[in-house]
Structures are given as C-alpha cells and as structure tokens.
Short mmCIF file of C-alpha atoms in Angstrom, two decimals:
data_model
loop_
_atom_site.label_atom_id
_atom_site.label_comp_id
_atom_site.label_asym_id
_atom_site.label_seq_id
_atom_site.Cartn_x
_atom_site.Cartn_y
_atom_site.Cartn_z
CA UNK A 144 -38.01 207.46 97.58
CA UNK A 145 -35.62 208.19 100.37
CA UNK A 146 -35.81 207.92 104.20
CA UNK A 147 -35.03 210.91 106.06
CA UNK A 148 -34.32 211.74 109.85
CA UNK A 149 -34.07 214.87 111.93
CA UNK A 150 -36.60 216.69 109.81
CA UNK A 151 -36.53 220.51 110.51
CA UNK A 152 -39.19 221.62 112.55
CA UNK A 153 -40.69 224.13 110.14
CA UNK A 154 -40.89 221.44 107.30
CA UNK A 155 -42.28 218.80 109.56
CA UNK A 156 -44.96 220.93 110.86
CA UNK A 157 -45.78 222.27 107.46
CA UNK A 158 -46.36 218.68 106.05
CA UNK A 159 -48.17 217.44 109.10
CA UNK A 160 -50.79 220.27 109.17
CA UNK A 161 -51.32 219.95 105.47
CA UNK A 162 -52.76 216.33 106.26
CA UNK A 163 -56.47 216.21 106.94
CA UNK A 164 -55.80 213.52 109.64
CA UNK A 165 -53.21 215.69 111.53
CA UNK A 166 -53.29 215.22 115.26
CA UNK A 167 -51.72 217.15 118.16
CA UNK A 168 -49.99 213.91 119.23
CA UNK A 169 -48.06 213.92 115.77
CA UNK A 170 -46.96 217.41 116.24
CA UNK A 171 -43.35 218.67 116.73
CA UNK A 172 -44.38 220.09 120.00
CA UNK A 173 -45.45 216.74 121.50
CA UNK A 174 -42.02 215.38 120.74
CA UNK A 175 -40.45 218.29 122.67
CA UNK A 176 -42.97 217.80 125.64
CA UNK A 177 -42.26 213.98 125.66
CA UNK A 178 -38.64 214.68 125.97
CA UNK A 179 -38.88 217.12 128.98
CA UNK A 180 -41.72 215.72 130.88
CA UNK A 181 -41.78 211.87 130.01
CA UNK A 182 -38.07 211.16 129.48
CA UNK A 183 -38.83 210.03 125.84
CA UNK A 184 -36.58 210.97 123.15
CA UNK A 185 -38.23 212.05 119.95
CA UNK A 186 -37.23 211.14 116.55
CA UNK A 187 -38.73 213.06 113.53
CA UNK A 188 -38.48 210.74 110.44
CA UNK A 189 -40.16 210.76 107.12
CA UNK A 190 -39.97 210.01 103.42
CA UNK A 191 -39.19 212.33 100.49
CA UNK A 192 -39.99 211.46 96.78
CA UNK A 193 -37.75 211.80 93.82
CA UNK A 194 -38.41 215.58 93.80
CA UNK A 195 -37.38 216.00 97.30
CA UNK A 196 -40.82 216.59 98.46
CA UNK A 197 -42.00 215.18 101.99
CA UNK A 198 -44.54 212.44 101.46
CA UNK A 199 -44.82 210.70 104.88
CA UNK A 200 -43.75 211.60 108.43
CA UNK A 201 -43.65 210.01 111.79
CA UNK A 202 -42.92 211.22 115.38
CA UNK A 203 -41.11 208.23 117.04
CA UNK A 204 -40.91 208.51 120.70
CA UNK A 205 -38.04 206.17 122.11
CA UNK A 206 -38.42 204.61 125.63
CA UNK A 207 -35.17 203.37 127.08
CA UNK A 208 -35.29 199.85 128.74
CA UNK A 209 -32.85 197.77 130.79
CA UNK A 210 -29.94 196.11 129.21
CA UNK A 211 -29.70 198.76 126.44
CA UNK A 212 -32.95 197.73 124.83
CA UNK A 213 -35.81 200.24 123.95
CA UNK A 214 -39.16 200.41 122.16
CA UNK A 215 -40.53 203.09 120.04
CA UNK A 216 -44.07 204.68 119.91
CA UNK A 217 -45.52 206.50 117.21
CA UNK A 218 -48.63 208.35 118.71
CA UNK A 219 -51.67 208.29 116.37
CA UNK A 220 -49.40 206.55 113.83
CA UNK A 221 -47.77 207.78 110.56
CA UNK A 222 -48.80 210.93 108.67
CA UNK A 223 -49.26 209.12 105.39
CA UNK A 224 -51.69 208.09 102.81
CA UNK A 225 -52.55 204.46 104.11
CA UNK A 226 -53.84 203.44 100.74
CA UNK A 227 -50.37 204.01 99.11
CA UNK A 228 -49.11 200.59 99.79
CA UNK A 229 -45.61 201.30 98.20
CA UNK A 230 -44.93 204.38 100.42
CA UNK A 231 -46.36 202.52 103.40
CA UNK A 232 -44.23 199.55 102.86
CA UNK A 233 -41.00 201.45 102.27
CA UNK A 234 -41.47 203.69 105.32
CA UNK A 235 -42.29 200.69 107.55
CA UNK A 236 -39.24 198.87 106.30
CA UNK A 237 -37.00 201.76 106.88
CA UNK A 238 -38.43 202.46 110.36
CA UNK A 239 -37.91 198.79 111.26
CA UNK A 240 -34.15 199.21 110.31
CA UNK A 241 -33.84 202.45 111.78
CA UNK A 242 -35.25 201.56 115.21
CA UNK A 243 -33.28 198.11 115.10
CA UNK A 244 -30.11 200.18 115.31
CA UNK A 245 -31.35 201.63 118.49
CA UNK A 246 -31.86 198.03 120.01
CA UNK A 247 -35.72 198.21 119.79
CA UNK A 248 -37.92 195.44 120.72
CA UNK A 249 -40.90 196.85 118.86
CA UNK A 250 -42.56 199.94 117.46
CA UNK A 251 -46.13 200.75 118.41
CA UNK A 252 -48.59 202.77 116.26
CA UNK A 253 -52.18 203.53 116.89
CA UNK A 254 -53.55 205.46 113.81
CA UNK A 255 -56.16 207.90 113.97
CA UNK A 256 -58.36 205.67 111.60
CA UNK A 257 -61.93 205.48 112.52
CA UNK A 258 -63.27 201.78 112.81
CA UNK A 259 -66.74 202.70 113.50
CA UNK A 260 -68.89 205.74 114.10
CA UNK A 261 -72.51 206.39 115.38
CA UNK A 262 -74.48 209.48 115.58
CA UNK A 263 -76.00 210.85 118.88
CA UNK A 264 -79.06 208.65 118.17
CA UNK A 265 -76.83 205.54 117.97
CA UNK A 266 -77.36 205.23 114.28
CA UNK A 267 -74.31 203.82 112.33
CA UNK A 268 -72.79 206.52 110.03
CA UNK A 269 -70.83 205.75 106.76
CA UNK A 270 -67.14 205.98 107.27
CA UNK A 271 -64.92 208.41 105.40
CA UNK A 272 -62.47 205.76 104.02
CA UNK A 273 -62.27 201.94 103.67
CA UNK A 274 -61.14 200.96 107.21
CA UNK A 275 -60.78 197.28 106.49
CA UNK A 276 -58.60 197.90 103.54
CA UNK A 277 -56.30 200.05 105.77
CA UNK A 278 -56.32 197.51 108.48
CA UNK A 279 -55.24 194.84 106.05
CA UNK A 280 -52.61 197.08 104.49
CA UNK A 281 -51.04 197.52 108.02
CA UNK A 282 -51.34 193.88 109.01
CA UNK A 283 -49.81 192.74 105.67
CA UNK A 284 -46.60 194.80 106.69
CA UNK A 285 -46.03 192.39 109.61
CA UNK A 286 -47.70 194.56 112.25
CA UNK A 287 -49.45 192.64 115.07
CA UNK A 288 -52.77 194.02 115.95
CA UNK A 289 -53.36 194.44 119.81
CA UNK A 290 -57.14 193.65 119.66
CA UNK A 291 -60.43 195.66 119.86
CA UNK A 292 -60.10 196.62 123.57
CA UNK A 293 -63.05 198.31 125.25
CA UNK A 294 -61.54 200.42 128.12
CA UNK A 295 -58.49 202.25 128.73
CA UNK A 296 -56.00 199.63 128.16
CA UNK A 297 -54.11 201.33 125.26
CA UNK A 298 -51.66 204.09 125.01
CA UNK A 299 -54.57 206.33 123.72
CA UNK A 300 -58.31 205.90 124.14
CA UNK A 301 -59.90 203.62 121.49
CA UNK A 302 -63.15 205.47 121.75
CA UNK A 303 -64.17 209.16 122.07
CA UNK A 304 -66.91 211.52 121.22
CA UNK A 305 -66.41 213.90 118.48
CA UNK A 306 -68.51 217.03 117.42
CA UNK A 307 -68.34 218.02 113.72
CA UNK A 308 -68.07 221.58 113.64
CA UNK A 309 -67.43 222.03 109.97
CA UNK A 310 -70.74 220.90 108.77
CA UNK A 311 -73.22 222.24 111.17
CA UNK A 312 -74.25 225.43 112.67
CA UNK A 313 -73.76 226.16 116.53
CA UNK A 314 -77.59 226.09 116.95
CA UNK A 315 -77.56 222.48 115.34
CA UNK A 316 -74.66 221.52 117.65
CA UNK A 317 -76.74 222.86 120.74
CA UNK A 318 -79.84 220.99 119.58
CA UNK A 319 -78.12 217.78 120.07
CA UNK A 320 -77.41 218.56 123.73
CA UNK A 321 -79.59 216.27 125.96
CA UNK A 322 -82.42 217.83 127.80
CA UNK A 323 -80.78 217.83 131.26
CA UNK A 324 -77.66 219.39 129.67
CA UNK A 325 -79.73 222.38 128.35
CA UNK A 326 -81.52 222.68 131.74
CA UNK A 327 -78.15 222.58 133.73
CA UNK A 328 -76.65 225.26 131.35
CA UNK A 329 -79.71 227.30 131.98
CA UNK A 330 -79.30 226.94 135.75
CA UNK A 331 -75.75 227.79 135.65
CA UNK A 332 -76.54 231.00 133.56
CA UNK A 333 -79.28 231.96 136.29
CA UNK A 334 -76.47 231.67 138.87
CA UNK A 335 -74.28 233.86 136.88
CA UNK A 336 -71.38 231.32 136.50
CA UNK A 337 -68.56 232.88 134.89
CA UNK A 338 -66.12 231.36 132.47
CA UNK A 339 -62.81 232.83 131.50
CA UNK A 340 -59.77 231.74 129.64
CA UNK A 341 -56.78 231.53 132.12
CA UNK A 342 -53.17 232.08 131.79
CA UNK A 343 -49.86 230.45 133.10
CA UNK A 344 -50.56 231.89 136.51
CA UNK A 345 -53.90 229.65 136.72
CA UNK A 346 -52.24 226.41 135.90
CA UNK A 347 -51.52 225.97 139.87
CA UNK A 348 -55.31 226.21 140.33
CA UNK A 349 -56.00 223.79 137.53
CA UNK A 350 -53.57 221.42 139.06
CA UNK A 351 -55.37 221.54 142.44
CA UNK A 352 -58.71 220.74 140.73
CA UNK A 353 -57.13 217.84 138.93
CA UNK A 354 -55.89 216.46 142.31
CA UNK A 355 -59.39 216.75 143.72
CA UNK A 356 -60.80 214.95 140.60
CA UNK A 357 -58.19 212.29 140.74
CA UNK A 358 -59.04 211.52 144.46
CA UNK A 359 -62.70 211.43 143.70
CA UNK A 360 -62.54 209.12 140.58
CA UNK A 361 -59.51 207.09 141.54
CA UNK A 362 -57.16 207.76 138.80
CA UNK A 363 -53.55 208.87 138.61
CA UNK A 364 -52.81 212.38 137.28
CA UNK A 365 -49.74 214.42 136.87
CA UNK A 366 -47.74 216.99 138.83
CA UNK A 367 -47.80 220.93 138.66
CA UNK A 368 -44.56 220.92 136.51
CA UNK A 369 -46.06 218.50 133.91
CA UNK A 370 -48.98 220.93 133.38
CA UNK A 371 -46.81 224.01 133.28
CA UNK A 372 -44.47 222.40 130.71
CA UNK A 373 -47.35 221.44 128.67
CA UNK A 374 -48.84 224.91 128.83
CA UNK A 375 -45.52 226.68 127.73
CA UNK A 376 -44.56 224.26 125.02
CA UNK A 377 -47.97 224.17 123.24
CA UNK A 378 -48.60 228.01 123.70
CA UNK A 379 -45.29 228.69 121.44
CA UNK A 380 -46.83 227.74 118.24
CA UNK A 381 -50.38 226.24 118.91
CA UNK A 382 -52.75 226.70 121.72
CA UNK A 383 -53.15 225.23 125.20
CA UNK A 384 -56.00 226.95 126.72
CA UNK A 385 -57.53 226.85 130.33
CA UNK A 386 -61.29 227.40 130.59
CA UNK A 387 -61.91 228.34 134.30
CA UNK A 388 -65.42 228.20 135.58
CA UNK A 389 -66.25 230.19 138.84
CA UNK A 390 -69.08 231.56 140.89
CA UNK A 391 -69.58 234.26 143.31
CA UNK A 392 -71.10 232.78 146.45
CA UNK A 393 -71.97 236.24 147.95
CA UNK A 394 -74.04 237.11 145.00
CA UNK A 395 -75.73 233.72 144.73
CA UNK A 396 -76.75 233.66 148.50
CA UNK A 397 -78.44 237.07 147.96
CA UNK A 398 -80.31 235.62 144.98
CA UNK A 399 -81.61 232.80 147.17
CA UNK A 400 -82.40 235.00 149.95
CA UNK A 401 -84.46 237.22 147.76
CA UNK A 402 -86.12 234.08 146.17
CA UNK A 403 -87.26 233.15 149.68
CA UNK A 404 -88.61 236.57 150.47
CA UNK A 405 -90.68 236.48 147.24
CA UNK A 406 -91.89 233.02 147.59
CA UNK A 407 -93.00 233.64 151.31
CA UNK A 408 -94.82 236.78 150.08
CA UNK A 409 -96.72 234.87 147.49
CA UNK A 410 -97.56 232.05 150.00
CA UNK A 411 -98.70 234.63 152.55
CA UNK A 412 -101.13 236.06 149.58
CA UNK A 413 -102.96 232.73 149.25
CA UNK A 414 -106.09 232.05 151.51
CA UNK A 415 -105.46 229.81 154.51
CA UNK A 416 -108.53 227.66 153.72
CA UNK A 417 -110.74 227.07 150.84
CA UNK A 418 -107.97 226.73 148.21
CA UNK A 419 -109.12 226.16 144.61
CA UNK A 420 -107.29 223.30 142.82
CA UNK A 421 -105.11 225.77 140.96
CA UNK A 422 -104.26 227.43 144.11
CA UNK A 423 -103.51 224.21 145.85
CA UNK A 424 -101.08 222.99 143.12
CA UNK A 425 -99.32 226.48 143.17
CA UNK A 426 -98.83 226.20 146.96
CA UNK A 427 -97.16 222.84 146.65
CA UNK A 428 -94.93 224.39 143.98
CA UNK A 429 -94.10 227.42 146.20
CA UNK A 430 -93.43 225.24 149.19
CA UNK A 431 -91.11 223.02 147.34
CA UNK A 432 -89.11 225.97 145.66
CA UNK A 433 -88.89 227.61 149.07
CA UNK A 434 -87.51 224.67 150.75
CA UNK A 435 -84.89 224.22 147.94
CA UNK A 436 -84.02 227.82 148.26
CA UNK A 437 -83.57 227.46 152.05
CA UNK A 438 -81.32 224.37 151.58
CA UNK A 439 -79.23 226.32 149.10
CA UNK A 440 -78.97 229.21 151.67
CA UNK A 441 -77.60 226.80 154.24
CA UNK A 442 -74.98 225.53 151.68
CA UNK A 443 -73.82 228.79 150.51
CA UNK A 444 -73.75 230.34 154.09
CA UNK A 445 -70.32 228.27 154.22
CA UNK A 446 -68.85 230.51 151.58
CA UNK A 447 -70.66 233.87 152.38
CA UNK A 448 -67.29 235.75 152.58
CA UNK A 449 -65.99 234.49 149.20
CA UNK A 450 -66.29 236.69 146.17
CA UNK A 451 -65.09 233.90 143.89
CA UNK A 452 -64.64 230.09 143.95
CA UNK A 453 -63.01 228.52 140.83
CA UNK A 454 -64.98 225.11 140.41
CA UNK A 455 -63.80 223.94 137.10
CA UNK A 456 -60.75 224.12 135.01
CA UNK A 457 -60.60 222.41 131.59
CA UNK A 458 -57.38 222.11 129.33
CA UNK A 459 -57.89 222.35 125.64
CA UNK A 460 -55.30 221.93 122.93
CA UNK A 461 -55.71 223.25 119.73
CA UNK A 462 -53.71 222.09 116.78
CA UNK A 463 -54.38 222.97 113.17
CA UNK A 464 -58.25 222.97 112.89
CA UNK A 465 -58.97 220.58 115.59
CA UNK A 466 -59.43 220.82 119.37
CA UNK A 467 -59.08 218.19 122.11
CA UNK A 468 -60.57 218.39 125.79
CA UNK A 469 -57.41 216.91 127.27
CA UNK A 470 -58.05 217.23 130.94
CA UNK A 471 -60.96 218.36 133.09
CA UNK A 472 -60.55 219.26 136.90
CA UNK A 473 -63.70 219.85 138.83
CA UNK A 474 -64.33 220.65 142.46
CA UNK A 475 -66.53 218.71 144.80
CA UNK A 476 -68.52 221.56 146.13
CA UNK A 477 -71.29 223.62 144.79
CA UNK A 478 -72.16 221.09 142.05
CA UNK A 479 -75.51 222.36 141.92
CA UNK A 480 -74.38 225.49 140.20
CA UNK A 481 -73.62 223.14 137.16
CA UNK A 482 -70.61 225.20 136.46
CA UNK A 483 -69.01 222.17 134.74
CA UNK A 484 -71.70 222.05 132.02
CA UNK A 485 -71.34 225.90 131.47
CA UNK A 486 -67.56 225.39 131.17
CA UNK A 487 -67.96 222.76 128.61
CA UNK A 488 -70.42 224.95 126.71
CA UNK A 489 -68.27 227.80 126.71
CA UNK A 490 -65.21 225.97 125.14
CA UNK A 491 -67.54 224.49 122.59
CA UNK A 492 -68.74 227.89 121.64
CA UNK A 493 -65.17 229.12 121.55
CA UNK A 494 -63.85 226.34 119.34
CA UNK A 495 -66.81 226.96 116.84
CA UNK A 496 -66.28 230.71 116.72
CA UNK A 497 -62.54 230.21 116.00
CA UNK A 498 -63.09 227.89 112.91
CA UNK A 499 -62.37 224.46 114.52
CA UNK A 500 -63.63 221.60 112.33
CA UNK A 501 -63.26 218.87 114.77
CA UNK A 502 -63.86 219.04 118.54
CA UNK A 503 -62.74 215.94 120.39
CA UNK A 504 -63.62 215.02 124.04
CA UNK A 505 -60.65 212.70 124.01
CA UNK A 506 -61.54 209.48 125.53
CA UNK A 507 -64.40 207.42 126.60
CA UNK A 508 -65.19 203.60 126.93
CA UNK A 509 -66.55 200.73 124.59
CA UNK A 510 -67.74 198.55 127.44
CA UNK A 511 -71.11 200.20 128.31
CA UNK A 512 -71.98 197.56 131.06
CA UNK A 513 -73.72 198.82 134.15
CA UNK A 514 -70.99 197.91 136.44
CA UNK A 515 -68.26 199.63 134.53
CA UNK A 516 -66.85 202.28 136.82
CA UNK A 517 -66.13 204.60 133.81
CA UNK A 518 -69.81 204.54 132.70
CA UNK A 519 -70.58 207.87 134.39
CA UNK A 520 -67.79 209.57 132.36
CA UNK A 521 -69.21 208.09 129.14
CA UNK A 522 -72.72 209.26 129.89
CA UNK A 523 -71.72 212.79 130.79
CA UNK A 524 -69.74 213.29 127.59
CA UNK A 525 -72.40 211.68 125.59
CA UNK A 526 -74.79 214.44 126.78
CA UNK A 527 -73.17 216.87 124.46
CA UNK A 528 -74.36 215.18 121.30
CA UNK A 529 -71.24 214.31 119.55
CA UNK A 530 -70.62 211.32 117.43
CA UNK A 531 -69.45 208.16 119.24
CA UNK A 532 -66.27 207.10 117.49
CA UNK A 533 -64.13 203.89 117.77
CA UNK A 534 -60.60 203.81 116.40
CA UNK A 535 -58.77 200.90 114.56
CA UNK A 536 -56.59 200.13 117.50
CA UNK A 537 -52.91 199.50 118.34
CA UNK A 538 -50.36 197.58 116.17
CA UNK A 539 -46.86 196.43 117.15
CA UNK A 540 -43.92 195.95 114.59
CA UNK A 541 -41.78 193.36 116.26
CA UNK A 542 -38.06 193.58 115.81
CA UNK A 543 -36.93 191.13 118.53
CA UNK A 544 -39.48 188.46 118.96
CA UNK A 545 -38.00 186.71 122.12
CA UNK A 546 -37.39 190.08 124.04
CA UNK A 547 -40.93 191.10 122.90
CA UNK A 548 -42.43 187.95 124.50
CA UNK A 549 -40.35 188.64 127.68
CA UNK A 550 -41.46 192.42 127.84
CA UNK A 551 -45.03 191.94 127.00
CA UNK A 552 -45.90 188.53 128.62
CA UNK A 553 -43.37 187.49 131.33
CA UNK A 554 -42.69 191.02 132.93
CA UNK A 555 -46.49 191.73 133.36
CA UNK A 556 -46.85 188.10 134.78
CA UNK A 557 -43.78 188.76 137.12
CA UNK A 558 -45.19 192.24 138.21
CA UNK A 559 -48.55 190.87 138.87
CA UNK A 560 -47.27 187.85 140.98
CA UNK A 561 -45.20 190.63 143.16
CA UNK A 562 -48.29 192.68 143.59
CA UNK A 563 -50.23 189.40 144.79
CA UNK A 564 -47.47 188.36 146.97
CA UNK A 565 -47.21 191.67 148.57
CA UNK A 566 -51.19 191.69 149.10
CA UNK A 567 -50.86 188.26 150.71
CA UNK A 568 -48.10 189.31 153.14
CA UNK A 569 -50.18 192.39 154.11
CA UNK A 570 -53.24 190.06 154.84
CA UNK A 571 -50.85 187.81 157.10
CA UNK A 572 -49.65 190.80 158.88
CA UNK A 573 -53.04 192.10 159.74
CA UNK A 574 -54.27 188.52 161.14
#
C-alpha cells in the first residue's frame, strides 16, 4: 500500500462515486467550495494498493490557527471500507504523519455511519452494517469520540430524516406523509401554487428568503456570494437546484371572491326559519366557510396588484444517486397557502423521477423535549414520512495533546468568560 496526495479530480471523483456511502461533503467540489468560501485549504489524499488502484480517499480541509498551528476536518469521514482494519490503520497513520507536518493539533472525522434508525412509526430498523464494530475499529486507532450529542453541537447534524427512494414507489412514499401534510398539499394545489426550478438569477431571491427565515428562527445564515459560489461550483459537474414556490395573489383573490358569492347564494337559498337538522348543520358550515373566505380576502387585498410572490426557495444538492435538502428559505406572509409543503413535495417527486436512491432532509435533533426550540423543525420534517436516522458522531485524532487541550478547553472557557463579562458590563451601564 502507498499513501498518495493531490489526487487528480477525475480519479478522485470516480472512486468516491463508486462507493455506496458517497456523500456530497466528500466530493472534490466541496473542497473547491470550502477554499473559496470558507478559507479552508483542501487536501485530496488516499491509498493505492500494489496494483496502483485507489482503495481509500479522504477530503481533508485545513483550518489555519494562530502561531502557525492548524486543524484538519474530513467531512463525513474517509471513503473507505471501515471493516478493513489493515487499510484503515495504514491510512490513519499516514494522515497523522501528513497533518503533523502542517502543525496540526488534531484531525476531525464524522463518518456517514448510521448508529440507529427508526421508521416513520418509530419502530427500530435493522442496521445495514455492524456499527459497534466500526465504532471500535475507529476508537482502537486512537480517535477520541466526542459523544452522542443531541442537538446541533457538531460540524454536521447527528440526526436527520431520510427517505429511501430506491426500494419503494412514489405512492408508497406519499402514503407515509402525515394526514395534515396531505391536506396542506391539497390546499396548495387548490390555490394553484406554482413550483419551478430556478437559475443563477434566482439566487438573490433565495438569499432574501434565507434572511427572513434567519430572523424568524434566530439562526445565522450566509451572504449572497456564499450561495452564488455554491451554485456555480456544484453546477459544473453535479447539481445545485433551487425549487421556487410562488403564488398569484390576484388569481387567489378572485377565487375567494367567487367562493363568497357562491356561499352567499347557497345561504340565501335556505329558509330563514324551520330549518331541518341537516339544513341547520349545513348553514353553520356555510357561515364558517364564508367567514374564512372573507378573512382571506382581507389578507390578499394587500397584494391585489401582484401577479406573483415567491414564498419559498429550497436548495437541493444532488451528488451521485443521493440528494440533500441543504437550505430552505420561507417567507412570513401568506403561509395559509401552504406553499412550503407543495415545494417540498415537488422536489421529492423530482428526486424520485430522476433516479435518486436516498433523499436526505439534512438535519434534525435528538433532544425531543417540549422546550427544545428546534422541536418545530423536527416535527415539520417528520411529517414527510422519512426514516429517523442517528449517525455515529465525531471523532478527533489528536496530534498535539497540550495544544488540543488549550484549543478545545481553555479557549472556549476564555471566550465564555469574555461574553459573560461583556454582558455584566452592559447590565451595569443600563443601571
């Protein structure tokens, strides 16, 4: 075996895509993107056997630190057979030597290895491999496991929802949607919600919706150049698709006006007195429907001059035979159109029709307590019926123990101390 560096793009991609566990975060393109948008230097390394054939690769992203130090991150881990202890050991030893030359403190990996999986009825499913054996194989190489975290403490989410598209029909996939999801997609269809695949010119609108979502849900997003760069890089060899959900307020307003007229006409046809039980029940239904339609008219009147309002923009990355819902930007207005649900449904159908085997909603939580602020996100994604997946977690391969302690323990404590001191100072100023 031989350790190799600077693997050519074509050879690197050919090997990664041949692996059943391939992930867009392991792709050559992610390294290019990380360099231009995150300032991380990509290293494409691997192992060849005695016949010169690649048998393992890793994308190592180098983060420069003060005093000439650095750390490395291999997103979603090595592309390797984790049962092959001989190759795994050789590759890890060589990576440790290679990164140490770059003054690395540690190398982090977070393999796309499933720790547990449940179906949409919360039943445990059998795992496709012996996860505990893989866990021990990694630990025995000197990696430090970072724990079974429950929220978004790690570089990549430890939990997600995945729809298996390779072993079920689109009808079976839809049958697992929750009842409310089916109803809301039906409502979106009745209001003629349109979903199209956008282009580079739509990235700006996508960014606007991400900012709105960021402010509403209190998380930090990226800037316009970040998204444009991601779009350009991934559409060279793979796919970065923007699914744009929109409505025509003028048309919807007319629908509600026509609905009020019809409801009023039917109400007027009922006798004023002496209603039968059936007629009385129907009158209550008509009055309720009319009231809801009149409320909708008031809401849509604000946008009566608009032919189109884009309410949703979802970014999907397709790599090999898998798809990830990477980002979803949604407007605050006209939420009763349920355009968000229709947009999700359309990219699920698109992925199925285009031979995608795994559809990944890219992130949820493991802490399902009622006071978790991310519980709403979890419940929304759950409605589409995917399997609830927990990954094996992060591992650190430490090359400089003292600096690792400083970087992972003392620096965070110092930062926390400075934040608390700043807060205390602010309180004193207010007094």
